[in-house]
Amino acid sequence: MSDLTRATIETVDASRQLDDILGMPEHLRDALWRVESASLQRQDAPGGFIVAGMGGSAIGGALAAAVLGDRASRPIALARDYGLPAWTTHESTVLCASYSGNTEETLAAYDAAGVIGARRIVTTTGGRLAEAARADGVPVIPLPGGFQPRAAVGYMVVIALEVAALCGAGPSLHAEIDVAAAHLEPLVREWGPDGADDALPKQLARGLAGTVPQIAGAGLTAPVAYRWKTQFNENAKIPAFAAELPELDHNEIVGWQRAAELARFSAVFLDDTDLHPRVRQRIALTRELIGGQAAATFQVQGRGETRAERLMSLVLLGDLVSFYVAVLNGTDPAPVDTIEQLKTALAGS
């Protein structure tokens, strides 16, 4: 099946996940309003900025750090674990992000930040994290309910960027985010189900369906590659892997020598206008060298002038590609049953 019309999509997408993907421009704007409404106080954090979260709640921190790039003025780190980086001090700011508010790793990181005496800020829809924050007098940036956590990526990126500015880890990018939201609107129309049948995400989805995607990024696009990987995992329910250039040219590239004997592997290289010229050269050479073993290879570049525009365009593209692959496979993109089974097993142990 290669039909990606709206009628076909609606037969697979029972909970209308597509609407959440296409709503990304409005999510960015709403996130700005939610941070402003929280009336957070500016407080310099010479001890750095940490985003504590898991899965779709953590990716916003990684993407925000990439948007800031060399504009960051403090260390920015992710804590995808039960604890915080060893260097965390009382002069650090920790943003505890959990869409559900019940992520056990994030709850543990929240407690750890409290023991250290770090400034804590919470973003969530509720749950135990919201309860603890309100009991402790910790500010909460509320998230809208009704999403799969991964669909709230626009909120998580903006909130991480805004909190980074509030703690002195980077400049305010409020205007840049507004422009990025406007920039995404024509892409939503072009790449959505009512766009051309040969639109970029539909082409990519047809080329990647039935393969195990390997996503490669560099610089700005490195965390986006990881986002694509996890979206293939959760939306399309398939294995996918992410790596970073130039590092993959020192190891992973050799693994392609026997790839065709094992399965149908594909490769997507996420390009950017600001990449080091040698990295861009590596993309071309790597595609050439692995081409004989790959079911398909693609090179795509973010659209836009600013880092925020280009990064968010690639996030939108990856979300749509993984969604379209799910539709081509006849797979409802919403459920994540295995994760729920794991949580149930952990709760009973």
Short mmCIF file of C-alpha atoms in Angstrom, two decimals:
data_model
loop_
_atom_site.label_atom_id
_atom_site.label_comp_id
_atom_site.label_asym_id
_atom_site.label_seq_id
_atom_site.Cartn_x
_atom_site.Cartn_y
_atom_site.Cartn_z
CA MET A 1 0.00 0.00 0.00
CA SER A 2 1.42 3.39 -1.01
CA ASP A 3 -1.70 5.53 -0.60
CA LEU A 4 -1.12 8.50 1.73
CA THR A 5 -4.35 10.38 1.14
CA ARG A 6 -6.26 11.79 4.07
CA ALA A 7 -8.97 9.14 3.64
CA THR A 8 -6.46 6.31 3.96
CA ILE A 9 -4.70 7.99 6.89
CA GLU A 10 -7.98 8.26 8.80
CA THR A 11 -8.49 4.49 8.57
CA VAL A 12 -5.20 3.95 10.43
CA ASP A 13 -4.86 7.03 12.66
CA ALA A 14 -7.67 6.26 15.09
CA SER A 15 -6.69 8.90 17.67
CA ARG A 16 -5.76 11.61 15.12
CA GLN A 17 -2.09 11.80 15.90
CA LEU A 18 -1.62 13.65 12.63
CA ASP A 19 -3.47 16.67 14.01
CA ASP A 20 -0.95 16.93 16.84
CA ILE A 21 1.98 16.78 14.42
CA LEU A 22 0.50 19.42 12.13
CA GLY A 23 -0.27 21.62 15.15
CA MET A 24 3.42 22.26 15.83
CA PRO A 25 3.38 25.98 14.83
CA GLU A 26 0.64 26.70 17.35
CA HIS A 27 2.39 24.59 19.98
CA LEU A 28 5.44 26.86 19.75
CA ARG A 29 3.33 29.97 20.23
CA ASP A 30 1.29 28.49 23.05
CA ALA A 31 4.46 27.40 24.83
CA LEU A 32 5.76 30.98 24.80
CA TRP A 33 2.49 32.12 26.37
CA ARG A 34 2.62 29.40 29.02
CA VAL A 35 6.14 30.34 30.11
CA GLU A 36 5.22 34.01 30.24
CA SER A 37 2.08 33.22 32.25
CA ALA A 38 4.14 31.29 34.81
CA SER A 39 5.77 34.62 35.83
CA LEU A 40 9.15 33.04 36.50
CA GLN A 41 11.86 35.19 38.03
CA ARG A 42 15.19 35.66 36.31
CA GLN A 43 17.96 34.09 38.36
CA ASP A 44 21.50 33.59 37.09
CA ALA A 45 22.77 30.02 37.33
CA PRO A 46 26.57 29.98 37.15
CA GLY A 47 26.37 26.25 37.95
CA GLY A 48 24.79 25.49 34.58
CA PHE A 49 21.41 24.42 33.24
CA ILE A 50 20.16 20.82 33.33
CA VAL A 51 17.04 19.37 31.73
CA ALA A 52 15.95 16.22 33.59
CA GLY A 53 13.52 14.02 31.71
CA MET A 54 13.00 10.88 29.68
CA GLY A 55 11.84 10.11 26.16
CA GLY A 56 9.71 12.77 24.52
CA SER A 57 10.01 14.96 27.61
CA ALA A 58 13.81 15.01 27.42
CA ILE A 59 14.31 15.63 23.72
CA GLY A 60 13.30 19.27 24.10
CA GLY A 61 16.43 19.94 26.13
CA ALA A 62 18.69 18.36 23.52
CA LEU A 63 17.04 20.27 20.70
CA ALA A 64 17.13 23.54 22.66
CA ALA A 65 20.86 23.15 23.27
CA ALA A 66 21.37 22.63 19.54
CA VAL A 67 19.33 25.74 18.69
CA LEU A 68 21.47 27.79 21.07
CA GLY A 69 24.73 26.35 19.77
CA ASP A 70 27.62 28.70 20.46
CA ARG A 71 25.20 31.28 21.85
CA ALA A 72 25.01 29.26 25.08
CA SER A 73 26.80 31.03 27.93
CA ARG A 74 26.56 28.29 30.57
CA PRO A 75 26.93 24.50 30.43
CA ILE A 76 23.70 22.82 29.29
CA ALA A 77 23.20 19.13 30.01
CA LEU A 78 20.54 16.42 29.90
CA ALA A 79 19.81 14.07 32.79
CA ARG A 80 18.13 10.99 31.31
CA ASP A 81 18.50 8.97 34.50
CA TYR A 82 17.56 8.74 38.16
CA GLY A 83 20.18 11.30 39.13
CA LEU A 84 21.91 14.48 38.00
CA PRO A 85 25.39 15.17 36.58
CA ALA A 86 28.12 14.92 39.21
CA TRP A 87 28.97 18.60 38.74
CA THR A 88 25.45 19.82 39.70
CA THR A 89 25.57 22.36 42.55
CA HIS A 90 23.25 24.69 44.41
CA GLU A 91 24.10 27.26 41.71
CA SER A 92 22.58 25.10 38.96
CA THR A 93 19.06 25.35 37.51
CA VAL A 94 17.24 22.06 36.89
CA LEU A 95 14.19 21.91 34.63
CA CYS A 96 12.30 18.72 35.52
CA ALA A 97 10.23 17.77 32.48
CA SER A 98 7.67 14.97 32.57
CA TYR A 99 4.57 15.12 30.43
CA SER A 100 2.64 12.71 32.66
CA GLY A 101 4.18 13.93 35.88
CA ASN A 102 4.72 10.33 36.98
CA THR A 103 8.02 9.44 35.28
CA GLU A 104 9.98 7.74 38.06
CA GLU A 105 13.41 8.79 36.80
CA THR A 106 12.37 12.45 36.64
CA LEU A 107 10.80 12.29 40.09
CA ALA A 108 14.10 10.95 41.43
CA ALA A 109 16.03 13.73 39.67
CA TYR A 110 13.63 16.29 41.15
CA ASP A 111 14.38 14.96 44.64
CA ALA A 112 18.12 14.93 43.93
CA ALA A 113 18.04 18.56 42.85
CA GLY A 114 16.25 19.42 46.07
CA VAL A 115 18.89 17.70 48.19
CA ILE A 116 21.64 19.58 46.34
CA GLY A 117 19.79 22.87 46.74
CA ALA A 118 19.63 23.60 43.01
CA ARG A 119 16.92 25.87 41.67
CA ARG A 120 14.09 23.70 40.35
CA ILE A 121 11.46 24.45 37.70
CA VAL A 122 8.87 21.89 36.63
CA THR A 123 6.93 21.44 33.40
CA THR A 124 4.20 18.81 33.34
CA THR A 125 0.49 18.17 32.93
CA GLY A 126 0.14 17.11 36.57
CA GLY A 127 0.78 13.85 38.40
CA ARG A 128 3.09 13.35 41.35
CA LEU A 129 5.63 15.81 39.98
CA ALA A 130 3.14 18.68 39.98
CA GLU A 131 1.97 17.72 43.47
CA ALA A 132 5.53 17.69 44.81
CA ALA A 133 6.41 20.98 43.12
CA ARG A 134 3.39 22.79 44.50
CA ALA A 135 4.02 21.41 47.98
CA ASP A 136 7.64 22.62 47.77
CA GLY A 137 6.82 26.02 46.28
CA VAL A 138 8.58 25.12 43.03
CA PRO A 139 7.20 26.95 39.95
CA VAL A 140 5.27 24.83 37.45
CA ILE A 141 4.89 25.55 33.74
CA PRO A 142 1.68 23.66 32.87
CA LEU A 143 1.46 21.62 29.69
CA PRO A 144 -1.78 20.96 27.80
CA GLY A 145 -3.27 17.51 28.27
CA GLY A 146 -4.43 15.04 25.66
CA PHE A 147 -1.15 14.47 23.78
CA GLN A 148 1.10 11.49 23.46
CA PRO A 149 4.23 12.83 25.25
CA ARG A 150 6.26 12.75 22.04
CA ALA A 151 3.73 15.06 20.35
CA ALA A 152 4.52 17.82 22.86
CA VAL A 153 8.00 18.30 21.42
CA GLY A 154 7.32 21.90 20.39
CA TYR A 155 6.34 22.77 23.96
CA MET A 156 9.40 21.07 25.40
CA VAL A 157 11.83 22.85 23.06
CA VAL A 158 10.39 26.29 23.73
CA ILE A 159 10.16 25.82 27.49
CA ALA A 160 13.78 24.63 27.65
CA LEU A 161 14.90 27.64 25.59
CA GLU A 162 12.93 30.10 27.70
CA VAL A 163 14.17 28.64 31.00
CA ALA A 164 17.73 28.69 29.62
CA ALA A 165 17.31 32.44 29.03
CA LEU A 166 15.83 32.97 32.48
CA CYS A 167 18.82 31.32 34.18
CA GLY A 168 21.46 33.01 32.05
CA ALA A 169 22.42 29.93 30.03
CA GLY A 170 21.62 31.69 26.77
CA PRO A 171 19.93 34.72 25.22
CA SER A 172 16.19 35.05 24.88
CA LEU A 173 15.04 33.60 21.54
CA HIS A 174 11.42 34.65 21.94
CA ALA A 175 11.36 36.50 18.59
CA GLU A 176 13.23 33.69 16.83
CA ILE A 177 10.71 31.15 18.09
CA ASP A 178 7.82 33.31 16.86
CA VAL A 179 9.42 33.49 13.42
CA ALA A 180 10.04 29.74 13.43
CA ALA A 181 6.36 29.11 14.16
CA ALA A 182 5.35 31.23 11.16
CA HIS A 183 7.98 29.46 9.05
CA LEU A 184 6.45 26.05 9.80
CA GLU A 185 2.95 26.97 8.66
CA PRO A 186 3.58 26.69 4.88
CA LEU A 187 5.56 23.50 5.49
CA VAL A 188 2.53 22.01 7.28
CA ARG A 189 0.46 22.71 4.17
CA GLU A 190 3.12 21.46 1.76
CA TRP A 191 4.01 18.30 3.68
CA GLY A 192 0.61 17.43 5.17
CA PRO A 193 -1.86 14.89 3.76
CA ASP A 194 -3.48 17.43 1.44
CA GLY A 195 -0.15 18.38 -0.11
CA ALA A 196 1.27 16.91 -3.32
CA ASP A 197 1.59 13.13 -3.50
CA ASP A 198 5.31 13.54 -4.22
CA ALA A 199 5.93 15.89 -1.27
CA LEU A 200 9.23 15.26 0.48
CA PRO A 201 7.97 13.37 3.57
CA LYS A 202 5.80 11.09 1.45
CA GLN A 203 8.73 10.34 -0.87
CA LEU A 204 10.95 9.56 2.10
CA ALA A 205 8.30 7.39 3.75
CA ARG A 206 7.84 5.28 0.62
CA GLY A 207 11.61 4.90 0.28
CA LEU A 208 12.08 3.93 3.94
CA ALA A 209 9.06 1.65 4.40
CA GLY A 210 10.15 -1.95 4.87
CA THR A 211 13.68 -0.99 5.95
CA VAL A 212 15.55 -0.41 9.19
CA PRO A 213 16.45 3.31 9.09
CA GLN A 214 19.84 4.58 10.21
CA ILE A 215 19.63 8.34 10.82
CA ALA A 216 22.80 10.42 10.84
CA GLY A 217 23.16 14.00 12.01
CA ALA A 218 25.92 16.46 12.83
CA GLY A 219 26.07 19.71 14.76
CA LEU A 220 22.59 21.24 14.75
CA THR A 221 21.05 18.06 13.33
CA ALA A 222 22.63 15.51 15.71
CA PRO A 223 19.78 15.60 18.28
CA VAL A 224 17.27 15.78 15.42
CA ALA A 225 18.64 12.46 14.16
CA TYR A 226 17.90 10.96 17.56
CA ARG A 227 14.40 12.43 17.44
CA TRP A 228 13.83 10.78 14.03
CA LYS A 229 15.05 7.46 15.45
CA THR A 230 12.66 7.55 18.40
CA GLN A 231 9.75 8.61 16.19
CA PHE A 232 10.31 5.60 13.96
CA ASN A 233 10.37 3.47 17.12
CA GLU A 234 7.16 4.86 18.61
CA ASN A 235 5.09 5.86 15.57
CA ALA A 236 6.02 3.15 13.07
CA LYS A 237 6.88 0.48 15.70
CA ILE A 238 10.13 -0.47 13.95
CA PRO A 239 13.81 -0.61 14.98
CA ALA A 240 15.78 2.49 14.01
CA PHE A 241 19.17 3.85 14.97
CA ALA A 242 20.88 7.23 15.16
CA ALA A 243 24.53 8.22 14.91
CA GLU A 244 26.57 11.39 14.62
CA LEU A 245 29.06 12.54 12.02
CA PRO A 246 32.02 12.58 11.86
CA GLU A 247 32.15 9.87 14.58
CA LEU A 248 30.21 7.27 12.57
CA ASP A 249 32.89 7.42 9.87
CA HIS A 250 35.31 5.95 12.42
CA ASN A 251 33.22 2.86 13.25
CA GLU A 252 29.65 2.45 11.98
CA ILE A 253 30.60 2.84 8.34
CA VAL A 254 32.51 -0.46 8.51
CA GLY A 255 29.39 -2.26 9.75
CA TRP A 256 27.72 -1.56 6.42
CA GLN A 257 30.04 -4.00 4.66
CA ARG A 258 27.69 -6.92 5.39
CA ALA A 259 24.48 -5.02 5.99
CA ALA A 260 22.63 -6.44 2.98
CA GLU A 261 23.21 -9.99 4.26
CA LEU A 262 21.33 -9.23 7.47
CA ALA A 263 18.35 -7.04 6.57
CA ARG A 264 17.16 -4.14 4.42
CA PHE A 265 18.89 -1.15 6.00
CA SER A 266 18.44 2.44 4.84
CA ALA A 267 20.28 5.65 5.69
CA VAL A 268 19.11 9.23 6.08
CA PHE A 269 21.66 12.03 6.44
CA LEU A 270 20.37 15.26 8.01
CA ASP A 271 22.26 18.14 6.46
CA ASP A 272 22.47 21.79 7.48
CA THR A 273 23.87 24.89 5.81
CA ASP A 274 26.09 25.62 8.82
CA LEU A 275 27.80 22.23 8.94
CA HIS A 276 31.59 22.15 8.71
CA PRO A 277 32.54 21.76 5.02
CA ARG A 278 34.43 18.55 5.78
CA VAL A 279 31.33 17.07 7.43
CA ARG A 280 29.27 17.85 4.36
CA GLN A 281 31.95 16.20 2.24
CA ARG A 282 31.79 13.18 4.55
CA ILE A 283 28.04 12.89 3.99
CA ALA A 284 28.53 12.60 0.23
CA LEU A 285 31.40 10.12 0.54
CA THR A 286 29.65 8.01 3.17
CA ARG A 287 26.50 7.74 1.04
CA GLU A 288 28.63 6.62 -1.88
CA LEU A 289 30.55 4.02 0.15
CA ILE A 290 27.50 2.40 1.78
CA GLY A 291 25.21 2.69 -1.23
CA GLY A 292 25.80 -0.85 -2.46
CA GLN A 293 24.66 -2.33 0.87
CA ALA A 294 21.77 0.05 1.58
CA ALA A 295 18.20 -0.45 0.44
CA ALA A 296 18.04 3.34 0.06
CA THR A 297 19.96 6.46 1.10
CA PHE A 298 18.71 10.01 1.42
CA GLN A 299 20.18 13.42 2.23
CA VAL A 300 17.79 16.09 3.49
CA GLN A 301 18.41 19.62 4.64
CA GLY A 302 16.46 21.80 7.05
CA ARG A 303 14.66 24.80 5.64
CA GLY A 304 14.95 28.32 6.98
CA GLU A 305 17.34 31.11 7.85
CA THR A 306 17.71 30.78 11.63
CA ARG A 307 18.86 27.76 13.60
CA ALA A 308 15.41 27.46 15.16
CA GLU A 309 13.68 27.47 11.77
CA ARG A 310 15.98 24.84 10.30
CA LEU A 311 15.90 22.57 13.32
CA MET A 312 12.13 22.70 13.76
CA SER A 313 11.58 22.09 10.05
CA LEU A 314 13.59 18.88 10.32
CA VAL A 315 11.71 17.85 13.47
CA LEU A 316 8.40 18.35 11.64
CA LEU A 317 9.72 16.44 8.63
CA GLY A 318 10.86 13.49 10.73
CA ASP A 319 7.58 13.35 12.64
CA LEU A 320 5.65 13.23 9.36
CA VAL A 321 7.95 10.67 7.73
CA SER A 322 7.65 8.28 10.67
CA PHE A 323 3.88 8.84 10.73
CA TYR A 324 3.57 8.13 7.02
CA VAL A 325 5.65 4.96 7.38
CA ALA A 326 3.21 3.84 10.07
CA VAL A 327 0.31 4.44 7.68
CA LEU A 328 2.05 2.55 4.87
CA ASN A 329 2.50 -0.36 7.30
CA GLY A 330 -1.13 -0.18 8.40
CA THR A 331 0.03 0.60 11.95
CA ASP A 332 -1.82 2.88 14.37
CA PRO A 333 0.92 5.34 15.42
CA ALA A 334 -0.54 6.17 18.83
CA PRO A 335 -0.19 3.13 21.15
CA VAL A 336 3.08 2.35 22.92
CA ASP A 337 1.96 -0.88 24.50
CA THR A 338 5.42 -2.24 25.26
CA ILE A 339 6.31 0.85 27.30
CA GLU A 340 3.09 0.48 29.27
CA GLN A 341 3.83 -3.22 29.88
CA LEU A 342 7.28 -2.31 31.17
CA LYS A 343 5.90 0.33 33.52
CA THR A 344 3.35 -2.13 34.87
CA ALA A 345 6.05 -4.71 35.49
CA LEU A 346 8.26 -2.16 37.26
CA ALA A 347 5.36 -0.99 39.41
CA GLY A 348 4.75 -4.53 40.59
CA SER A 349 8.38 -5.31 41.41
#
